[in-house]
């Protein structure tokens, strides 16, 4: 029985996609829904949430594993990159819009 070289990447990558993808999107959605941030931040959610969902979908594909560890690794890296891009878009855009509004 051989050790899977992508085992820890799959577990920690999946955890990172959940924590750094879902939590910021929900947090920002709640801020917009409660009116504690400018309404134009909601536009960022229109583009950020699909990126998070796509990253989550690709992470699930990567976490399933498979015979090719290279493909699994590529999927996990792509999913984390999509979530990082969504975070920069949503949280960075929120910060910029709030600074311009003040």
PDB file of C-alpha atoms in Angstrom:
ATOM      1  CA  UNK A   1       0.000   0.000   0.000  1.00  0.00           C
ATOM      2  CA  UNK A   2       1.500   3.323  -1.066  1.00  0.00           C
ATOM      3  CA  UNK A   3       1.104   6.675   0.601  1.00  0.00           C
ATOM      4  CA  UNK A   4      -0.906   9.261  -1.351  1.00  0.00           C
ATOM      5  CA  UNK A   5       1.361  12.312  -1.872  1.00  0.00           C
ATOM      6  CA  UNK A   6      -1.630  14.664  -2.197  1.00  0.00           C
ATOM      7  CA  UNK A   7      -3.490  13.543   0.926  1.00  0.00           C
ATOM      8  CA  UNK A   8      -2.616  16.533   3.100  1.00  0.00           C
ATOM      9  CA  UNK A   9      -3.101  18.950   0.187  1.00  0.00           C
ATOM     10  CA  UNK A  10      -6.602  17.593  -0.347  1.00  0.00           C
ATOM     11  CA  UNK A  11      -7.599  17.902   3.312  1.00  0.00           C
ATOM     12  CA  UNK A  12      -6.013  21.243   4.105  1.00  0.00           C
ATOM     13  CA  UNK A  13      -6.836  22.687   0.684  1.00  0.00           C
ATOM     14  CA  UNK A  14     -10.474  21.719   1.074  1.00  0.00           C
ATOM     15  CA  UNK A  15     -10.542  23.224   4.540  1.00  0.00           C
ATOM     16  CA  UNK A  16      -8.930  26.428   3.255  1.00  0.00           C
ATOM     17  CA  UNK A  17     -11.465  26.733   0.439  1.00  0.00           C
ATOM     18  CA  UNK A  18     -14.296  26.439   2.943  1.00  0.00           C
ATOM     19  CA  UNK A  19     -12.841  28.874   5.480  1.00  0.00           C
ATOM     20  CA  UNK A  20     -11.428  31.462   3.088  1.00  0.00           C
ATOM     21  CA  UNK A  21     -14.200  31.148   0.509  1.00  0.00           C
ATOM     22  CA  UNK A  22     -17.492  30.640   2.272  1.00  0.00           C
ATOM     23  CA  UNK A  23     -16.882  32.699   5.431  1.00  0.00           C
ATOM     24  CA  UNK A  24     -15.897  35.985   3.703  1.00  0.00           C
ATOM     25  CA  UNK A  25     -18.752  35.687   1.204  1.00  0.00           C
ATOM     26  CA  UNK A  26     -21.304  35.152   3.986  1.00  0.00           C
ATOM     27  CA  UNK A  27     -19.759  37.917   6.088  1.00  0.00           C
ATOM     28  CA  UNK A  28     -19.903  40.430   3.254  1.00  0.00           C
ATOM     29  CA  UNK A  29     -23.426  39.348   2.312  1.00  0.00           C
ATOM     30  CA  UNK A  30     -24.571  39.988   5.865  1.00  0.00           C
ATOM     31  CA  UNK A  31     -22.923  43.425   5.875  1.00  0.00           C
ATOM     32  CA  UNK A  32     -24.721  44.358   2.658  1.00  0.00           C
ATOM     33  CA  UNK A  33     -28.058  42.930   3.862  1.00  0.00           C
ATOM     34  CA  UNK A  34     -27.879  44.877   7.134  1.00  0.00           C
ATOM     35  CA  UNK A  35     -26.919  48.099   5.357  1.00  0.00           C
ATOM     36  CA  UNK A  36     -23.603  48.493   7.187  1.00  0.00           C
ATOM     37  CA  UNK A  37     -21.640  48.931   3.990  1.00  0.00           C
ATOM     38  CA  UNK A  38     -22.367  50.907   0.800  1.00  0.00           C
ATOM     39  CA  UNK A  39     -24.879  49.232  -1.498  1.00  0.00           C
ATOM     40  CA  UNK A  40     -22.418  49.145  -4.397  1.00  0.00           C
ATOM     41  CA  UNK A  41     -20.495  46.449  -2.524  1.00  0.00           C
ATOM     42  CA  UNK A  42     -23.342  44.131  -3.488  1.00  0.00           C
ATOM     43  CA  UNK A  43     -22.098  44.311  -7.083  1.00  0.00           C
ATOM     44  CA  UNK A  44     -18.844  42.736  -5.926  1.00  0.00           C
ATOM     45  CA  UNK A  45     -20.832  39.805  -4.560  1.00  0.00           C
ATOM     46  CA  UNK A  46     -22.342  39.209  -7.996  1.00  0.00           C
ATOM     47  CA  UNK A  47     -18.851  38.472  -9.328  1.00  0.00           C
ATOM     48  CA  UNK A  48     -17.230  37.075  -6.174  1.00  0.00           C
ATOM     49  CA  UNK A  49     -19.752  34.420  -5.177  1.00  0.00           C
ATOM     50  CA  UNK A  50     -19.591  32.543  -8.530  1.00  0.00           C
ATOM     51  CA  UNK A  51     -15.796  32.455  -8.202  1.00  0.00           C
ATOM     52  CA  UNK A  52     -16.117  30.954  -4.726  1.00  0.00           C
ATOM     53  CA  UNK A  53     -18.671  28.396  -5.933  1.00  0.00           C
ATOM     54  CA  UNK A  54     -16.462  27.441  -8.882  1.00  0.00           C
ATOM     55  CA  UNK A  55     -13.491  27.087  -6.532  1.00  0.00           C
ATOM     56  CA  UNK A  56     -15.580  24.933  -4.207  1.00  0.00           C
ATOM     57  CA  UNK A  57     -16.709  22.721  -7.099  1.00  0.00           C
ATOM     58  CA  UNK A  58     -13.152  22.234  -8.363  1.00  0.00           C
ATOM     59  CA  UNK A  59     -11.979  21.541  -4.801  1.00  0.00           C
ATOM     60  CA  UNK A  60     -14.582  18.790  -4.482  1.00  0.00           C
ATOM     61  CA  UNK A  61     -13.319  17.287  -7.733  1.00  0.00           C
ATOM     62  CA  UNK A  62      -9.760  17.489  -6.427  1.00  0.00           C
ATOM     63  CA  UNK A  63     -10.650  16.051  -3.030  1.00  0.00           C
ATOM     64  CA  UNK A  64     -12.130  12.968  -4.660  1.00  0.00           C
ATOM     65  CA  UNK A  65      -8.605  12.073  -5.603  1.00  0.00           C
ATOM     66  CA  UNK A  66      -7.870   9.648  -8.355  1.00  0.00           C
ATOM     67  CA  UNK A  67      -5.047   7.670  -9.857  1.00  0.00           C
ATOM     68  CA  UNK A  68      -3.154  10.759 -11.053  1.00  0.00           C
ATOM     69  CA  UNK A  69      -1.727  12.851  -8.170  1.00  0.00           C
ATOM     70  CA  UNK A  70      -0.646  15.575 -10.633  1.00  0.00           C
ATOM     71  CA  UNK A  71      -4.243  16.186 -11.725  1.00  0.00           C
ATOM     72  CA  UNK A  72      -5.426  16.225  -8.118  1.00  0.00           C
ATOM     73  CA  UNK A  73      -2.711  18.730  -7.222  1.00  0.00           C
ATOM     74  CA  UNK A  74      -3.593  20.976 -10.173  1.00  0.00           C
ATOM     75  CA  UNK A  75      -7.272  20.960  -9.248  1.00  0.00           C
ATOM     76  CA  UNK A  76      -6.577  21.845  -5.631  1.00  0.00           C
ATOM     77  CA  UNK A  77      -4.195  24.641  -6.588  1.00  0.00           C
ATOM     78  CA  UNK A  78      -6.713  26.037  -9.082  1.00  0.00           C
ATOM     79  CA  UNK A  79      -9.493  25.966  -6.511  1.00  0.00           C
ATOM     80  CA  UNK A  80      -7.378  27.814  -3.955  1.00  0.00           C
ATOM     81  CA  UNK A  81      -6.357  30.386  -6.582  1.00  0.00           C
ATOM     82  CA  UNK A  82      -9.995  31.015  -7.507  1.00  0.00           C
ATOM     83  CA  UNK A  83     -10.938  31.503  -3.869  1.00  0.00           C
ATOM     84  CA  UNK A  84      -7.982  33.839  -3.314  1.00  0.00           C
ATOM     85  CA  UNK A  85      -9.045  35.884  -6.335  1.00  0.00           C
ATOM     86  CA  UNK A  86     -12.607  36.041  -5.055  1.00  0.00           C
ATOM     87  CA  UNK A  87     -11.342  37.215  -1.652  1.00  0.00           C
ATOM     88  CA  UNK A  88      -9.253  39.965  -3.213  1.00  0.00           C
ATOM     89  CA  UNK A  89     -12.225  41.038  -5.297  1.00  0.00           C
ATOM     90  CA  UNK A  90     -14.793  41.013  -2.501  1.00  0.00           C
ATOM     91  CA  UNK A  91     -12.802  42.110   0.544  1.00  0.00           C
ATOM     92  CA  UNK A  92     -10.390  44.404  -1.269  1.00  0.00           C
ATOM     93  CA  UNK A  93     -13.208  45.956  -3.275  1.00  0.00           C
ATOM     94  CA  UNK A  94     -15.209  46.448  -0.092  1.00  0.00           C
ATOM     95  CA  UNK A  95     -12.287  48.252   1.532  1.00  0.00           C
ATOM     96  CA  UNK A  96     -11.725  50.490  -1.501  1.00  0.00           C
ATOM     97  CA  UNK A  97     -15.419  51.369  -1.832  1.00  0.00           C
ATOM     98  CA  UNK A  98     -15.660  52.165   1.878  1.00  0.00           C
ATOM     99  CA  UNK A  99     -12.584  54.406   1.710  1.00  0.00           C
ATOM    100  CA  UNK A 100     -14.006  56.272  -1.278  1.00  0.00           C
ATOM    101  CA  UNK A 101     -17.385  56.678   0.447  1.00  0.00           C
ATOM    102  CA  UNK A 102     -15.914  58.382   3.512  1.00  0.00           C
TER     103      UNK A 102
END
